[in-house]
Amino acid sequence: MFLELRGVKKHFGGLKAVDGVDLELAEGQILGLVGPNGAGKTTLFNTICGVYRPTAGEIYFDGRRISGLPPSTVAGLGIGRTFQISRVFKQMTVLENVLVPQGLLFYNQPWRSLWQRPGPAAAEKARRLLQRVGLAGKEGLTAGQLSLAEQRRLEIARALALKPKLLMLDEPCAGLSQEEIRAFVALVKELRQEGLTMVLIEHNMAVAAELCDRIVVLSYGKKIAEGKPEEIQRDPAVIQAYLGEEEEA
Amino acid sequence: MSLYYYLVVGITLGLYSLLSLSLNIITGYAGQPTLGHAAFFGIGAYTSALLTTRAGLNFWLALPLSFLTAALVGWVVGLASLRVKEDFLAITTMGINFVVVSFFLYSPYFGGALGLGNIPAPALFGFSFDKTAYFGLVAVVTTAVILFSRFLEKTWMGLAFRALRDDEEAALANGIKVQAFKLWAFVLGTGLAGLTGSLYAHHITFISAGDFGFPLSITVLAMAVFGGLGTVEGALAGALILGLAPEVFRFLADYRMLVYGGLLVVMMLFKPSGLLGRTELKINLFRRLPARRRG
């Protein structure tokens, strides 16, 4: 399996944010993570990316065990990500934001990073990626000046500049307009056609259903359902988690 | 006023510029607040003074060695203190400043309260540097550090510094080993402060612990912030304006520090990013309290 989680737990004191999740994802597929607020989606996401060390369980990616590795190493192995709350480099230009991840080789050898600088090829690649996410012409702006939707697209361009084998998107549609969501859906479809594997946290069921090959539903840190989008939408456990139990008269 | 006066003011401004530029690497580029910069300036000054007066070393060897000594101490201190962030880092570095000054003050080897004197002026091919030549030397070193800062801004390291300054978590997600790069910023900045210390010691020929106290750290930070953090021009403008202000306002006699202080307050009220800067000094002490109340 390309990405595999075995019994992953992440507890914060007594809070079992993620409580024994198994997951499998094949190369080239899109996996959706859905669930009500507080279900542990972002915690699971951050555990995969190395922000948190799992309390128990193991994570394998592309044939390597990655659980316990720091996030910078996980990024170096080819996992690019975006954040739920925009985390662009606000005081840097849009172009510089997309240059940063291209220095990956040098970040492992700080001494060399002191003498080497991004060349025209890196800038060209950054421009292409910006064009691709619809930010052409904004290269020189400070990233903090962009609108929320633009910042989200910049984060995707930045994650793609890492040349990821796996792209993780944390609620990429939150706060976007219908039109912006359509543009995002089109972009993700394009990326899938190029064979990029993705994990997507998504609240909007319609978007998740349209994009994902498989959906995993979390509730209180546990996996309560898994399957194709149409199966998930009919699953009584899912409906209960979202809408609550029907009260007996 | 004599030429000598102008040369001494010029050398002083050069030294302030060097301190401000070196602080700019740590606080401007990498965004790590430090209130203990004068300590490393002092470590460089004492290293150079001891090496030349006690070990009989030549200034040209003592100069790079004071860079290395300050950078080494900066590395050790960085290892311990970079585990904390923002306000806590500011206060930790402030503590380091006090520790280093006490070390100089109470250790007989460092001359104690009497300090170290008779620090020789540098010589080259039998020619002993007078103030004109020394001004030239400081100008050359300052130019070199300006060019280095400009170069650094464009390198992958410079990019990594600014990325981790803006957002550590995002920097990590982009493969930047945040702790390692913070240490590098610390080593470069403290090393350059040490180099400046050596230039100071051989200029003033007598040093004592009081020269490297906390007030100087604040002055240097004020210069970098006033001019604008994160830019070479800002660091220079701050050092030149605030370095010159006490001289220019000399006619105000007792009121000159009042004007100086007022200048700082007005600047921070109307342009918190500094004269030429894009980056604001971020210390969250006061912002964090209401944030916590919101939950």
XYZ file of C-alpha atoms in Angstrom:
544
model
C 0.000 0.000 0.000
C 1.118 3.517 -0.788
C -0.122 4.936 2.484
C -1.039 2.660 5.327
C -2.089 3.415 8.902
C -2.209 0.617 11.453
C -4.041 1.256 14.691
C -2.977 4.880 14.881
C -3.864 6.602 18.138
C -3.239 10.143 19.231
C -4.264 11.023 22.757
C -3.909 14.414 24.405
C -4.030 13.561 28.094
C -7.464 12.022 28.536
C -8.749 13.191 25.164
C -8.639 10.455 22.574
C -8.517 12.654 19.463
C -7.609 9.728 17.234
C -8.350 6.344 18.706
C -7.133 3.409 16.686
C -7.574 4.212 13.007
C -6.617 1.815 10.202
C -6.377 3.241 6.741
C -5.142 2.207 3.328
C -4.654 4.276 0.233
C -3.481 3.048 -3.167
C -1.326 5.125 -5.455
C -3.211 7.492 -7.735
C -6.354 7.510 -5.608
C -8.095 10.255 -3.697
C -9.164 9.505 -0.172
C -11.695 11.710 1.571
C -11.687 12.170 5.333
C -15.037 13.381 6.585
C -16.737 13.600 9.923
C -18.446 16.050 12.235
C -16.495 18.826 13.985
C -14.094 17.441 16.560
C -14.021 14.013 14.946
C -10.222 14.036 14.834
C -9.739 14.600 11.100
C -7.132 17.340 11.415
C -5.372 15.525 14.258
C -5.117 12.396 12.110
C -3.893 14.530 9.240
C -1.232 16.170 11.402
C -0.168 12.792 12.731
C 0.438 11.555 9.192
C 2.436 14.722 8.400
C 4.632 14.309 11.464
C 3.359 17.309 13.415
C 2.279 14.878 16.130
C 3.957 11.651 17.103
C 1.295 8.945 17.344
C 0.563 7.675 20.858
C 0.341 4.199 19.360
C 0.238 2.579 15.974
C 2.304 2.824 12.829
C 2.206 4.770 9.589
C 3.850 3.535 6.380
C 4.328 5.618 3.273
C 5.769 4.380 0.014
C 7.378 1.398 1.710
C 8.849 3.307 4.673
C 7.753 3.704 8.220
C 7.159 7.418 8.746
C 5.482 7.489 12.162
C 7.629 9.429 14.605
C 9.604 11.300 11.934
C 9.659 15.120 12.183
C 7.447 17.049 9.742
C 10.399 18.421 7.776
C 11.588 14.876 7.050
C 8.089 13.724 6.130
C 7.882 16.652 3.691
C 11.237 15.598 2.255
C 9.909 12.096 1.623
C 7.257 13.554 -0.651
C 4.212 14.472 1.400
C 3.026 17.983 0.579
C 0.239 19.592 2.542
C -1.969 22.618 2.938
C -3.413 23.967 6.175
C -6.972 24.423 7.384
C -6.241 28.014 8.388
C -4.133 29.621 5.687
C -0.440 29.492 6.506
C 1.202 31.229 3.571
C 4.473 33.069 4.294
C 2.680 36.384 4.688
C 5.589 38.799 4.467
C 7.212 37.101 1.483
C 6.175 37.604 -2.104
C 3.864 35.152 -3.840
C 6.761 33.973 -6.004
C 9.078 33.471 -3.013
C 6.387 31.365 -1.335
C 6.616 28.888 -4.193
C 10.430 29.057 -4.277
C 10.779 27.971 -0.642
C 9.926 24.266 -1.040
C 12.275 23.948 -4.012
C 15.240 24.303 -1.669
C 14.523 20.915 -0.105
C 17.945 19.491 -1.033
C 19.714 22.384 0.628
C 17.660 22.359 3.797
C 19.337 19.063 4.669
C 22.749 20.708 4.280
C 22.481 24.188 5.799
C 26.130 24.895 5.011
C 25.436 24.599 1.288
C 22.238 26.602 1.583
C 24.416 29.502 2.715
C 26.149 29.675 -0.677
C 23.543 28.442 -3.121
C 20.625 30.480 -4.316
C 17.487 29.753 -6.334
C 18.273 30.001 -10.039
C 16.112 31.018 -12.980
C 14.864 27.432 -13.358
C 13.348 27.531 -9.867
C 11.693 30.886 -10.585
C 10.364 29.545 -13.890
C 8.922 26.490 -12.174
C 7.319 28.722 -9.535
C 5.743 30.872 -12.263
C 4.350 27.807 -14.039
C 2.804 26.514 -10.819
C 1.316 29.924 -10.038
C -0.157 30.085 -13.489
C -1.607 26.650 -13.003
C -3.486 27.611 -9.830
C -4.633 30.887 -11.401
C -2.274 33.299 -9.702
C -0.389 34.458 -12.793
C 0.433 38.143 -12.606
C 0.433 38.199 -8.798
C 4.024 36.953 -8.364
C 5.292 40.242 -6.984
C 2.547 40.824 -4.407
C 3.142 40.131 -0.738
C 1.331 36.902 0.087
C -0.517 38.557 2.973
C -2.249 40.853 0.473
C -4.015 37.963 -1.275
C -7.650 37.101 -0.617
C -8.460 33.949 1.343
C -9.254 32.010 -1.834
C -6.001 33.141 -3.416
C -4.036 32.190 -0.311
C -5.506 28.690 -0.474
C -4.478 28.399 -4.105
C -1.019 29.687 -3.240
C -0.750 26.972 -0.604
C -1.588 24.362 -3.225
C 1.050 25.779 -5.597
C 3.553 25.763 -2.746
C 2.725 22.155 -1.850
C 3.056 21.134 -5.518
C 6.473 22.809 -5.733
C 7.638 20.172 -3.262
C 7.053 17.609 -6.062
C 4.915 15.549 -3.685
C 3.999 11.918 -4.217
C 1.116 12.473 -1.833
C -0.787 15.735 -1.474
C -2.759 16.339 1.705
C -5.425 19.054 1.630
C -7.053 20.155 4.877
C -10.496 21.638 4.203
C -9.384 23.382 1.037
C -12.902 24.645 0.297
C -13.738 26.206 3.644
C -14.765 29.801 3.152
C -14.722 29.685 -0.644
C -17.544 30.829 -2.916
C -19.369 28.392 -5.208
C -17.380 29.617 -8.168
C -14.079 29.244 -6.344
C -15.071 25.730 -5.270
C -15.740 24.802 -8.906
C -12.284 26.046 -9.893
C -10.770 24.023 -7.066
C -12.629 20.855 -8.077
C -11.372 21.264 -11.635
C -7.791 21.647 -10.420
C -7.955 18.542 -8.229
C -9.388 16.530 -11.123
C -6.515 17.643 -13.307
C -3.989 16.623 -10.679
C -5.620 13.220 -10.337
C -5.331 12.688 -14.060
C -1.635 13.243 -13.729
C -1.600 10.426 -11.181
C -1.147 12.407 -7.973
C -2.365 10.630 -4.840
C -4.354 12.821 -2.465
C -5.941 12.886 0.953
C -8.682 15.434 1.352
C -10.466 16.622 4.460
C -13.787 17.949 3.304
C -16.937 19.104 5.009
C -18.857 19.623 1.826
C -20.295 16.170 1.018
C -21.035 17.094 -2.573
C -17.413 18.046 -3.194
C -16.104 14.957 -1.393
C -18.443 12.714 -3.348
C -17.410 14.226 -6.639
C -13.664 13.994 -6.061
C -12.960 11.016 -3.841
C -12.510 7.407 -4.860
C -13.059 6.365 -1.292
C -14.289 8.095 1.834
C -13.449 7.386 5.440
C -15.801 8.756 8.075
C -14.426 9.581 11.512
C -16.393 10.260 14.658
C -14.881 10.767 18.109
C -11.526 9.601 16.840
C -12.787 6.299 15.450
C -13.466 5.160 11.926
C -17.203 4.557 11.704
C -17.544 3.932 7.994
C -15.495 3.487 4.867
C -16.375 2.998 1.243
C -17.323 4.566 -2.026
C -19.024 7.969 -1.778
C -22.482 6.642 -2.674
C -22.256 3.902 -0.031
C -21.176 6.384 2.601
C -24.083 8.701 1.978
C -26.547 5.892 2.682
C -24.736 4.485 5.702
C -26.970 4.754 8.801
C -23.964 5.125 11.138
C -22.836 8.159 9.169
C -26.254 9.744 9.145
C -26.464 9.213 12.868
C -23.069 10.766 13.509
C -23.988 13.832 11.509
C -27.651 14.272 12.446
C -27.905 12.526 15.790
C -30.099 9.603 16.788
C -33.778 9.630 16.053
C -35.727 10.061 19.260
C -38.272 7.429 20.139
C -41.709 8.908 20.549
C 35.304 70.363 15.594
C 38.442 68.523 14.733
C 38.875 65.823 12.160
C 39.590 63.460 15.058
C 36.075 64.038 16.387
C 34.504 63.218 13.032
C 36.625 60.107 12.678
C 35.601 58.844 16.104
C 31.925 59.540 15.365
C 32.377 57.769 12.020
C 33.933 54.698 13.658
C 31.160 54.638 16.276
C 28.501 54.786 13.565
C 30.268 51.973 11.711
C 30.274 49.812 14.840
C 26.591 50.548 15.488
C 25.833 49.644 11.864
C 27.653 46.346 12.258
C 25.742 45.537 15.443
C 22.451 46.489 13.863
C 23.193 44.418 10.735
C 24.190 41.386 12.789
C 21.049 41.667 14.915
C 19.057 41.988 11.706
C 20.126 38.464 10.709
C 18.706 36.978 13.916
C 15.701 39.218 14.537
C 15.039 40.671 11.081
C 15.530 37.718 8.746
C 14.910 34.794 11.069
C 12.447 36.645 13.329
C 13.959 35.539 16.649
C 13.797 38.369 19.180
C 16.982 38.786 21.164
C 17.622 41.169 24.036
C 21.138 39.948 24.697
C 23.071 40.996 21.628
C 25.537 43.120 23.609
C 26.758 39.974 25.396
C 28.211 38.602 22.156
C 29.649 41.988 21.285
C 31.369 41.791 24.681
C 32.562 38.216 24.173
C 34.241 39.306 20.942
C 35.795 42.366 22.597
C 37.156 40.372 25.544
C 38.417 37.567 23.288
C 40.331 39.995 21.132
C 41.639 41.996 24.112
C 42.861 38.887 25.943
C 44.411 37.318 22.879
C 46.387 40.436 22.020
C 47.399 41.592 25.511
C 47.918 38.226 27.268
C 48.743 35.797 24.467
C 50.573 38.345 22.365
C 48.542 37.438 19.295
C 48.334 39.768 16.371
C 45.103 41.720 15.771
C 44.561 40.143 12.361
C 44.372 36.716 13.983
C 42.413 37.918 16.990
C 39.713 39.444 14.749
C 38.510 36.169 13.150
C 39.009 34.342 16.442
C 36.612 36.738 18.174
C 34.071 35.932 15.455
C 34.549 32.218 16.122
C 34.420 32.510 19.911
C 31.239 34.575 19.899
C 29.696 32.254 17.306
C 30.609 29.216 19.392
C 29.055 30.697 22.519
C 26.092 31.767 20.347
C 25.719 28.187 19.197
C 25.803 26.772 22.733
C 23.414 29.420 24.024
C 21.221 28.931 20.954
C 20.994 25.188 21.569
C 19.662 25.866 25.038
C 17.486 28.888 24.365
C 15.919 28.142 20.993
C 13.674 25.651 22.698
C 11.667 28.673 23.777
C 9.948 31.151 21.480
C 8.989 34.780 21.175
C 8.597 36.573 24.535
C 10.238 33.693 26.363
C 13.196 33.761 24.013
C 13.472 37.538 24.468
C 13.605 37.143 28.228
C 16.025 34.199 28.074
C 18.467 36.172 25.905
C 18.125 39.117 28.280
C 19.156 36.788 31.116
C 22.139 35.623 29.085
C 23.243 39.241 28.752
C 23.241 39.675 32.544
C 25.092 36.397 33.087
C 27.831 37.273 30.611
C 28.303 40.758 32.063
C 28.574 39.345 35.615
C 31.080 36.833 34.348
C 33.294 39.625 33.044
C 32.748 41.723 36.145
C 33.454 39.134 38.829
C 36.127 37.029 37.219
C 39.641 38.345 38.000
C 40.947 36.814 34.780
C 38.781 39.261 32.828
C 40.126 42.202 34.799
C 37.119 42.358 37.132
C 35.684 45.796 37.705
C 38.876 47.386 36.418
C 38.429 45.957 32.955
C 41.197 45.383 30.447
C 43.456 48.148 29.198
C 46.387 48.708 26.891
C 44.699 46.990 23.993
C 47.007 47.660 21.050
C 45.926 49.342 17.835
C 46.287 47.046 14.846
C 49.442 47.255 12.774
C 50.173 46.178 9.253
C 53.720 45.917 7.824
C 55.064 47.995 10.682
C 52.462 50.710 10.147
C 50.377 51.272 13.262
C 46.759 52.243 12.506
C 45.855 55.811 13.431
C 42.184 56.874 13.577
C 42.040 57.619 9.854
C 43.275 54.153 8.945
C 41.019 52.614 11.594
C 38.016 54.408 10.148
C 38.985 52.908 6.786
C 39.176 49.438 8.334
C 35.733 49.774 9.950
C 34.307 51.068 6.669
C 35.722 48.069 4.780
C 34.332 45.568 7.300
C 30.935 47.320 7.326
C 30.789 47.215 3.528
C 31.686 43.532 3.571
C 28.910 42.782 6.061
C 26.416 44.795 4.001
C 27.343 42.772 0.914
C 27.155 39.529 2.892
C 23.669 40.436 4.208
C 22.472 41.217 0.695
C 23.890 37.928 -0.537
C 22.346 36.025 2.364
C 18.899 37.445 1.579
C 18.992 35.756 -1.812
C 20.307 32.343 -0.771
C 18.280 29.287 0.169
C 19.296 29.954 3.752
C 17.918 33.486 3.577
C 14.696 32.110 2.138
C 14.515 29.509 4.916
C 15.078 32.201 7.567
C 12.238 34.342 6.274
C 9.954 31.345 5.854
C 10.404 30.221 9.454
C 9.998 33.810 10.636
C 6.615 34.055 8.907
C 5.303 30.642 9.922
C 7.258 27.881 11.629
C 4.692 25.178 11.057
C 4.466 25.917 7.345
C 8.277 26.055 7.139
C 8.434 22.558 8.635
C 5.853 21.331 6.144
C 8.139 22.631 3.400
C 11.092 20.591 4.556
C 12.904 23.315 6.499
C 14.597 22.037 9.634
C 13.474 24.993 11.696
C 15.693 24.413 14.733
C 18.822 23.976 12.627
C 18.187 27.175 10.699
C 17.402 29.173 13.835
C 20.762 28.033 15.168
C 22.468 29.140 11.973
C 20.894 32.585 12.259
C 22.067 32.756 15.846
C 25.601 31.641 14.974
C 25.967 34.111 12.098
C 24.475 37.022 14.044
C 26.397 36.436 17.261
C 29.625 35.777 15.347
C 29.345 39.118 13.565
C 28.588 40.814 16.880
C 31.801 39.244 18.208
C 33.765 40.523 15.240
C 32.372 44.000 15.929
C 33.444 43.605 19.554
C 37.018 43.046 18.440
C 36.893 46.210 16.303
C 35.501 48.102 19.286
C 38.180 46.872 21.701
C 41.077 47.910 19.475
C 39.431 51.251 18.793
C 38.708 52.204 22.378
C 41.834 50.378 23.796
C 40.197 49.928 27.208
C 37.141 47.772 27.903
C 35.143 46.926 31.004
C 32.034 44.847 31.673
C 29.751 47.883 31.770
C 30.282 48.548 28.053
C 28.364 45.400 27.150
C 25.321 45.660 29.361
C 21.639 45.247 28.685
C 21.098 48.945 27.750
C 23.339 48.462 24.711
C 21.315 45.407 23.646
C 18.203 47.569 23.800
C 19.880 50.386 21.866
C 20.902 48.018 19.070
C 17.455 46.425 18.943
C 15.914 49.916 18.860
C 18.143 50.803 15.904
C 17.183 47.744 13.894
C 13.486 48.148 14.706
C 13.491 51.912 14.140
C 15.137 51.582 10.743
C 13.014 48.628 9.745
C 13.628 44.972 10.535
C 14.458 42.545 7.791
C 16.181 44.950 5.428
C 19.803 46.032 5.093
C 18.810 49.651 4.432
C 16.634 49.640 7.541
C 19.379 48.284 9.788
C 21.771 50.916 8.428
C 19.318 53.820 8.580
C 18.438 52.956 12.180
C 22.086 52.760 13.228
C 22.982 56.012 11.480
C 19.977 58.039 12.664
C 19.890 56.815 16.255
C 23.691 56.748 16.392
C 23.917 60.349 15.246
C 20.922 61.669 17.197
C 22.797 62.110 20.511
C 25.485 64.094 18.631
C 23.056 66.191 16.606
C 20.888 66.970 19.626
C 23.916 67.849 21.739
C 22.809 71.529 21.773
C 19.690 70.424 23.669
C 21.982 69.443 26.528
C 19.898 67.808 29.253
C 16.898 67.321 27.023
C 18.557 65.325 24.285
C 17.626 61.909 25.642
C 14.041 63.165 25.922
C 14.000 63.998 22.214
C 15.682 60.683 21.419
C 13.080 58.742 23.378
C 10.265 60.772 21.866
C 11.532 59.935 18.386
C 11.288 56.228 19.181
C 7.771 56.484 20.599
C 6.464 58.501 17.643
C 7.998 56.039 15.206
C 6.459 52.983 16.830
C 3.060 54.688 16.994
C 2.915 55.739 13.366
C 5.076 53.217 11.558
C 5.577 50.066 13.626
C 7.359 48.320 10.762
C 10.132 50.934 10.979
C 11.390 53.597 8.648
C 12.234 51.315 5.705
C 11.037 47.967 6.961
C 8.445 45.472 5.953
C 8.666 43.301 9.018
C 7.186 44.039 12.400
C 8.817 42.869 15.573
C 6.407 40.321 16.882
C 6.297 39.835 20.586
C 2.987 38.378 21.548
C 3.029 38.823 25.292
C 0.064 41.172 25.301
C -1.776 39.726 22.379
C -1.805 36.263 23.837
C -3.680 37.167 27.001
C -7.014 38.153 25.407
C -6.615 35.308 22.908
C -6.503 32.844 25.751
C -9.641 34.282 27.285
C -11.545 33.673 24.077
C -10.551 30.051 24.456
